[in-house]
Amino acid sequence: MNIKILATIIFSFLTLNTISQSYKFLYHLDKDLSSTSKEKAVIIGKGYESDGRLILDCFLKNTGKKILSATVKDSSLSTLHGMFKTYHDDMKLESAGFYAENDMEGVWKYWDKDGFLTDSMIYKNGIRIAYASYKYYFSKPTLEQFFFQDSLKTATYSYTYSYTDSLKNTFQEKQVSVKNGKPKTSFEVDFIGDRGLLKAYDSAGVVKTDSVFSKKMQEAEFAGGEEGWRYFLRTNLNANVPVNNNSPAGKYTVIIKFIVNKDGTLDDIKAEHNPGYGMAEEGIRVLKKSPKWAPAIQYGRYVRAYRRQPITFFIEN
């Protein structure tokens, strides 16, 4: 028993000692990773040799947190050549890719703070030739989208995937809703040049195809823009409604959800959150008075758009 314990202690010590001696180079760097004095440094770079190259790990001077790891040709740090990674504050991977003689090369990927892949790119000689992006929606339902799909109502979350290939002049995009871990495509589109084929799926999985001739995308917008919309709400809302209904002093927010139809009219106006005292009814009343909006455009076609509007009331004593 004593021998086993001693062996474990010695093994642990040797392992730690090896790790502590792995860095052979020390650098004092500014925020742009340029060499500076020890006093002015905000980043500490530590390097070690591997397979004939130098691996440089960079840490914030004030916290010691690792922010990136780069492969360079030698200790001069003049040429990036090999794997390059950056990290979020909690050490989750933020980006990863390769450099070749200071040029981005091959596949590069980017993740958000929750670990979801957001972007993926392909580079050749420092030039981006293909690009894929992912956008995730976790609200219930996905109100910020340019279009409305029944299959998204009960989804746990959804994401939009798009892929552009500059060399082939192609573009692909699809919307996927995920419920109970099972993905389900809501729509997908494939373009060659300016000609595309759109496939939309209803909640039963029935597909409807349509030819499209534009990649133009535009959100639904009030005729006067955001400032005009705020002015419309401000001049039409009756701020005394909660007071007249004996509301206690405080800050209250009602959220109204609605659909902007293809002709710009508002439809399906409902309260998503109602603090009471007539505030939701007042918000609905005002939205029903709204002039027409400029409808959303998806691939050159007018489509319905799902929106939500928070309205805040401040009640003083």
PDB file of N, CA and C in Angstrom, residues 253-315:
ATOM      1  N   THR A 253     -44.587  46.220 -17.948  1.00  0.00           N
ATOM      2  CA  THR A 253     -44.343  46.021 -19.376  1.00  0.00           C
ATOM      3  C   THR A 253     -45.317  44.998 -19.932  1.00  0.00           C
ATOM      4  N   VAL A 254     -46.045  45.403 -20.960  1.00  0.00           N
ATOM      5  CA  VAL A 254     -46.925  44.488 -21.677  1.00  0.00           C
ATOM      6  C   VAL A 254     -46.269  44.184 -23.023  1.00  0.00           C
ATOM      7  N   ILE A 255     -46.314  42.937 -23.449  1.00  0.00           N
ATOM      8  CA  ILE A 255     -45.728  42.549 -24.735  1.00  0.00           C
ATOM      9  C   ILE A 255     -46.848  42.110 -25.669  1.00  0.00           C
ATOM     10  N   ILE A 256     -46.940  42.800 -26.790  1.00  0.00           N
ATOM     11  CA  ILE A 256     -47.966  42.508 -27.787  1.00  0.00           C
ATOM     12  C   ILE A 256     -47.307  41.827 -28.980  1.00  0.00           C
ATOM     13  N   LYS A 257     -47.830  40.683 -29.382  1.00  0.00           N
ATOM     14  CA  LYS A 257     -47.312  40.018 -30.580  1.00  0.00           C
ATOM     15  C   LYS A 257     -48.325  40.182 -31.707  1.00  0.00           C
ATOM     16  N   PHE A 258     -47.803  40.237 -32.928  1.00  0.00           N
ATOM     17  CA  PHE A 258     -48.683  40.446 -34.077  1.00  0.00           C
ATOM     18  C   PHE A 258     -47.996  39.975 -35.345  1.00  0.00           C
ATOM     19  N   ILE A 259     -48.775  39.858 -36.401  1.00  0.00           N
ATOM     20  CA  ILE A 259     -48.268  39.453 -37.714  1.00  0.00           C
ATOM     21  C   ILE A 259     -48.449  40.610 -38.684  1.00  0.00           C
ATOM     22  N   VAL A 260     -47.410  40.890 -39.462  1.00  0.00           N
ATOM     23  CA  VAL A 260     -47.511  41.845 -40.563  1.00  0.00           C
ATOM     24  C   VAL A 260     -47.814  41.043 -41.821  1.00  0.00           C
ATOM     25  N   ASN A 261     -49.000  41.242 -42.378  1.00  0.00           N
ATOM     26  CA  ASN A 261     -49.418  40.482 -43.558  1.00  0.00           C
ATOM     27  C   ASN A 261     -48.678  40.938 -44.814  1.00  0.00           C
ATOM     28  N   LYS A 262     -48.890  40.194 -45.892  1.00  0.00           N
ATOM     29  CA  LYS A 262     -48.228  40.508 -47.157  1.00  0.00           C
ATOM     30  C   LYS A 262     -48.634  41.872 -47.698  1.00  0.00           C
ATOM     31  N   ASP A 263     -49.859  42.333 -47.341  1.00  0.00           N
ATOM     32  CA  ASP A 263     -50.313  43.642 -47.814  1.00  0.00           C
ATOM     33  C   ASP A 263     -49.981  44.761 -46.831  1.00  0.00           C
ATOM     34  N   GLY A 264     -49.246  44.442 -45.757  1.00  0.00           N
ATOM     35  CA  GLY A 264     -48.828  45.456 -44.797  1.00  0.00           C
ATOM     36  C   GLY A 264     -49.767  45.673 -43.631  1.00  0.00           C
ATOM     37  N   THR A 265     -50.943  45.056 -43.642  1.00  0.00           N
ATOM     38  CA  THR A 265     -51.867  45.184 -42.520  1.00  0.00           C
ATOM     39  C   THR A 265     -51.408  44.313 -41.355  1.00  0.00           C
ATOM     40  N   LEU A 266     -51.837  44.677 -40.137  1.00  0.00           N
ATOM     41  CA  LEU A 266     -51.490  43.904 -38.947  1.00  0.00           C
ATOM     42  C   LEU A 266     -52.613  42.940 -38.610  1.00  0.00           C
ATOM     43  N   ASP A 267     -52.225  41.754 -38.165  1.00  0.00           N
ATOM     44  CA  ASP A 267     -53.202  40.697 -37.904  1.00  0.00           C
ATOM     45  C   ASP A 267     -52.777  39.913 -36.666  1.00  0.00           C
ATOM     46  N   ASP A 268     -53.731  39.162 -36.105  1.00  0.00           N
ATOM     47  CA  ASP A 268     -53.465  38.271 -34.971  1.00  0.00           C
ATOM     48  C   ASP A 268     -52.771  39.017 -33.822  1.00  0.00           C
ATOM     49  N   ILE A 269     -53.316  40.183 -33.477  1.00  0.00           N
ATOM     50  CA  ILE A 269     -52.732  41.025 -32.427  1.00  0.00           C
ATOM     51  C   ILE A 269     -53.173  40.494 -31.067  1.00  0.00           C
ATOM     52  N   LYS A 270     -52.209  40.021 -30.275  1.00  0.00           N
ATOM     53  CA  LYS A 270     -52.516  39.409 -28.984  1.00  0.00           C
ATOM     54  C   LYS A 270     -51.468  39.813 -27.950  1.00  0.00           C
ATOM     55  N   ALA A 271     -51.851  39.737 -26.682  1.00  0.00           N
ATOM     56  CA  ALA A 271     -50.912  40.021 -25.593  1.00  0.00           C
ATOM     57  C   ALA A 271     -50.145  38.755 -25.239  1.00  0.00           C
ATOM     58  N   GLU A 272     -48.832  38.812 -25.347  1.00  0.00           N
ATOM     59  CA  GLU A 272     -47.994  37.690 -24.929  1.00  0.00           C
ATOM     60  C   GLU A 272     -47.734  37.750 -23.426  1.00  0.00           C
ATOM     61  N   HIS A 273     -47.638  38.967 -22.910  1.00  0.00           N
ATOM     62  CA  HIS A 273     -47.473  39.164 -21.457  1.00  0.00           C
ATOM     63  C   HIS A 273     -48.390  40.298 -21.029  1.00  0.00           C
ATOM     64  N   ASN A 274     -49.220  40.052 -20.027  1.00  0.00           N
ATOM     65  CA  ASN A 274     -50.219  41.023 -19.597  1.00  0.00           C
ATOM     66  C   ASN A 274     -50.115  41.271 -18.094  1.00  0.00           C
ATOM     67  N   PRO A 275     -49.625  42.457 -17.682  1.00  0.00           N
ATOM     68  CA  PRO A 275     -49.543  42.768 -16.254  1.00  0.00           C
ATOM     69  C   PRO A 275     -50.872  43.205 -15.651  1.00  0.00           C
ATOM     70  N   GLY A 276     -51.906  43.310 -16.496  1.00  0.00           N
ATOM     71  CA  GLY A 276     -53.227  43.668 -15.988  1.00  0.00           C
ATOM     72  C   GLY A 276     -53.505  45.157 -16.015  1.00  0.00           C
ATOM     73  N   TYR A 277     -54.570  45.566 -15.336  1.00  0.00           N
ATOM     74  CA  TYR A 277     -54.982  46.964 -15.199  1.00  0.00           C
ATOM     75  C   TYR A 277     -55.242  47.636 -16.549  1.00  0.00           C
ATOM     76  N   GLY A 278     -55.682  46.853 -17.536  1.00  0.00           N
ATOM     77  CA  GLY A 278     -56.074  47.399 -18.828  1.00  0.00           C
ATOM     78  C   GLY A 278     -54.931  47.715 -19.763  1.00  0.00           C
ATOM     79  N   MET A 279     -53.692  47.413 -19.375  1.00  0.00           N
ATOM     80  CA  MET A 279     -52.540  47.775 -20.205  1.00  0.00           C
ATOM     81  C   MET A 279     -52.473  46.970 -21.498  1.00  0.00           C
ATOM     82  N   ALA A 280     -52.757  45.667 -21.427  1.00  0.00           N
ATOM     83  CA  ALA A 280     -52.729  44.845 -22.640  1.00  0.00           C
ATOM     84  C   ALA A 280     -53.812  45.296 -23.606  1.00  0.00           C
ATOM     85  N   GLU A 281     -55.009  45.561 -23.079  1.00  0.00           N
ATOM     86  CA  GLU A 281     -56.113  46.006 -23.937  1.00  0.00           C
ATOM     87  C   GLU A 281     -55.777  47.333 -24.622  1.00  0.00           C
ATOM     88  N   GLU A 282     -55.091  48.218 -23.889  1.00  0.00           N
ATOM     89  CA  GLU A 282     -54.709  49.500 -24.470  1.00  0.00           C
ATOM     90  C   GLU A 282     -53.677  49.305 -25.580  1.00  0.00           C
ATOM     91  N   GLY A 283     -52.708  48.430 -25.354  1.00  0.00           N
ATOM     92  CA  GLY A 283     -51.721  48.164 -26.392  1.00  0.00           C
ATOM     93  C   GLY A 283     -52.343  47.563 -27.635  1.00  0.00           C
ATOM     94  N   ILE A 284     -53.253  46.624 -27.449  1.00  0.00           N
ATOM     95  CA  ILE A 284     -53.939  45.999 -28.590  1.00  0.00           C
ATOM     96  C   ILE A 284     -54.765  47.030 -29.344  1.00  0.00           C
ATOM     97  N   ARG A 285     -55.447  47.906 -28.602  1.00  0.00           N
ATOM     98  CA  ARG A 285     -56.271  48.945 -29.237  1.00  0.00           C
ATOM     99  C   ARG A 285     -55.434  49.824 -30.159  1.00  0.00           C
ATOM    100  N   VAL A 286     -54.271  50.235 -29.667  1.00  0.00           N
ATOM    101  CA  VAL A 286     -53.424  51.128 -30.453  1.00  0.00           C
ATOM    102  C   VAL A 286     -52.866  50.417 -31.680  1.00  0.00           C
ATOM    103  N   LEU A 287     -52.418  49.174 -31.531  1.00  0.00           N
ATOM    104  CA  LEU A 287     -51.865  48.458 -32.681  1.00  0.00           C
ATOM    105  C   LEU A 287     -52.913  48.217 -33.757  1.00  0.00           C
ATOM    106  N   LYS A 288     -54.154  48.074 -33.354  1.00  0.00           N
ATOM    107  CA  LYS A 288     -55.224  47.891 -34.342  1.00  0.00           C
ATOM    108  C   LYS A 288     -55.448  49.156 -35.171  1.00  0.00           C
ATOM    109  N   LYS A 289     -54.992  50.294 -34.661  1.00  0.00           N
ATOM    110  CA  LYS A 289     -55.119  51.556 -35.389  1.00  0.00           C
ATOM    111  C   LYS A 289     -53.944  51.797 -36.333  1.00  0.00           C
ATOM    112  N   SER A 290     -52.946  50.928 -36.301  1.00  0.00           N
ATOM    113  CA  SER A 290     -51.715  51.165 -37.054  1.00  0.00           C
ATOM    114  C   SER A 290     -51.968  51.283 -38.553  1.00  0.00           C
ATOM    115  N   PRO A 291     -51.321  52.255 -39.203  1.00  0.00           N
ATOM    116  CA  PRO A 291     -51.334  52.286 -40.672  1.00  0.00           C
ATOM    117  C   PRO A 291     -50.602  51.063 -41.222  1.00  0.00           C
ATOM    118  N   LYS A 292     -50.655  50.883 -42.517  1.00  0.00           N
ATOM    119  CA  LYS A 292     -49.982  49.744 -43.138  1.00  0.00           C
ATOM    120  C   LYS A 292     -48.467  49.854 -42.993  1.00  0.00           C
ATOM    121  N   TRP A 293     -47.836  48.694 -42.839  1.00  0.00           N
ATOM    122  CA  TRP A 293     -46.387  48.590 -42.816  1.00  0.00           C
ATOM    123  C   TRP A 293     -45.878  48.246 -44.215  1.00  0.00           C
ATOM    124  N   ALA A 294     -44.580  48.418 -44.415  1.00  0.00           N
ATOM    125  CA  ALA A 294     -43.927  47.834 -45.590  1.00  0.00           C
ATOM    126  C   ALA A 294     -43.712  46.361 -45.266  1.00  0.00           C
ATOM    127  N   PRO A 295     -44.307  45.441 -46.033  1.00  0.00           N
ATOM    128  CA  PRO A 295     -44.235  44.018 -45.672  1.00  0.00           C
ATOM    129  C   PRO A 295     -42.823  43.453 -45.800  1.00  0.00           C
ATOM    130  N   ALA A 296     -42.606  42.321 -45.142  1.00  0.00           N
ATOM    131  CA  ALA A 296     -41.320  41.635 -45.228  1.00  0.00           C
ATOM    132  C   ALA A 296     -41.138  41.033 -46.619  1.00  0.00           C
ATOM    133  N   ILE A 297     -39.888  40.950 -47.033  1.00  0.00           N
ATOM    134  CA  ILE A 297     -39.551  40.361 -48.330  1.00  0.00           C
ATOM    135  C   ILE A 297     -38.597  39.204 -48.097  1.00  0.00           C
ATOM    136  N   GLN A 298     -38.936  38.062 -48.654  1.00  0.00           N
ATOM    137  CA  GLN A 298     -38.086  36.871 -48.575  1.00  0.00           C
ATOM    138  C   GLN A 298     -37.857  36.357 -49.986  1.00  0.00           C
ATOM    139  N   TYR A 299     -36.596  36.417 -50.423  1.00  0.00           N
ATOM    140  CA  TYR A 299     -36.236  35.983 -51.779  1.00  0.00           C
ATOM    141  C   TYR A 299     -37.083  36.685 -52.836  1.00  0.00           C
ATOM    142  N   GLY A 300     -37.248  38.005 -52.661  1.00  0.00           N
ATOM    143  CA  GLY A 300     -37.949  38.803 -53.649  1.00  0.00           C
ATOM    144  C   GLY A 300     -39.459  38.719 -53.586  1.00  0.00           C
ATOM    145  N   ARG A 301     -40.014  37.972 -52.623  1.00  0.00           N
ATOM    146  CA  ARG A 301     -41.469  37.823 -52.518  1.00  0.00           C
ATOM    147  C   ARG A 301     -41.944  38.397 -51.191  1.00  0.00           C
ATOM    148  N   TYR A 302     -43.145  38.961 -51.207  1.00  0.00           N
ATOM    149  CA  TYR A 302     -43.734  39.425 -49.956  1.00  0.00           C
ATOM    150  C   TYR A 302     -44.163  38.224 -49.119  1.00  0.00           C
ATOM    151  N   VAL A 303     -43.842  38.260 -47.829  1.00  0.00           N
ATOM    152  CA  VAL A 303     -44.208  37.174 -46.921  1.00  0.00           C
ATOM    153  C   VAL A 303     -44.725  37.770 -45.618  1.00  0.00           C
ATOM    154  N   ARG A 304     -45.442  36.962 -44.855  1.00  0.00           N
ATOM    155  CA  ARG A 304     -45.901  37.395 -43.539  1.00  0.00           C
ATOM    156  C   ARG A 304     -44.730  37.406 -42.555  1.00  0.00           C
ATOM    157  N   ALA A 305     -44.752  38.335 -41.635  1.00  0.00           N
ATOM    158  CA  ALA A 305     -43.687  38.447 -40.634  1.00  0.00           C
ATOM    159  C   ALA A 305     -44.302  38.487 -39.246  1.00  0.00           C
ATOM    160  N   TYR A 306     -43.681  37.763 -38.320  1.00  0.00           N
ATOM    161  CA  TYR A 306     -44.143  37.666 -36.944  1.00  0.00           C
ATOM    162  C   TYR A 306     -43.337  38.662 -36.101  1.00  0.00           C
ATOM    163  N   ARG A 307     -44.015  39.520 -35.341  1.00  0.00           N
ATOM    164  CA  ARG A 307     -43.332  40.550 -34.558  1.00  0.00           C
ATOM    165  C   ARG A 307     -43.871  40.611 -33.130  1.00  0.00           C
ATOM    166  N   ARG A 308     -43.103  41.244 -32.261  1.00  0.00           N
ATOM    167  CA  ARG A 308     -43.537  41.481 -30.880  1.00  0.00           C
ATOM    168  C   ARG A 308     -43.139  42.893 -30.479  1.00  0.00           C
ATOM    169  N   GLN A 309     -43.991  43.540 -29.701  1.00  0.00           N
ATOM    170  CA  GLN A 309     -43.752  44.918 -29.300  1.00  0.00           C
ATOM    171  C   GLN A 309     -43.916  45.081 -27.791  1.00  0.00           C
ATOM    172  N   PRO A 310     -42.840  45.387 -27.066  1.00  0.00           N
ATOM    173  CA  PRO A 310     -42.978  45.683 -25.635  1.00  0.00           C
ATOM    174  C   PRO A 310     -43.444  47.127 -25.433  1.00  0.00           C
ATOM    175  N   ILE A 311     -44.340  47.336 -24.496  1.00  0.00           N
ATOM    176  CA  ILE A 311     -44.822  48.671 -24.135  1.00  0.00           C
ATOM    177  C   ILE A 311     -44.709  48.799 -22.622  1.00  0.00           C
ATOM    178  N   THR A 312     -43.995  49.809 -22.167  1.00  0.00           N
ATOM    179  CA  THR A 312     -43.743  49.970 -20.736  1.00  0.00           C
ATOM    180  C   THR A 312     -44.508  51.164 -20.170  1.00  0.00           C
ATOM    181  N   PHE A 313     -45.175  50.944 -19.060  1.00  0.00           N
ATOM    182  CA  PHE A 313     -45.900  51.991 -18.336  1.00  0.00           C
ATOM    183  C   PHE A 313     -45.189  52.252 -17.006  1.00  0.00           C
ATOM    184  N   PHE A 314     -44.961  53.531 -16.688  1.00  0.00           N
ATOM    185  CA  PHE A 314     -44.403  53.923 -15.392  1.00  0.00           C
ATOM    186  C   PHE A 314     -45.501  54.598 -14.576  1.00  0.00           C
ATOM    187  N   ILE A 315     -45.811  54.027 -13.432  1.00  0.00           N
ATOM    188  CA  ILE A 315     -46.863  54.562 -12.576  1.00  0.00           C
ATOM    189  C   ILE A 315     -46.220  55.112 -11.307  1.00  0.00           C
TER     190      ILE A 315
END
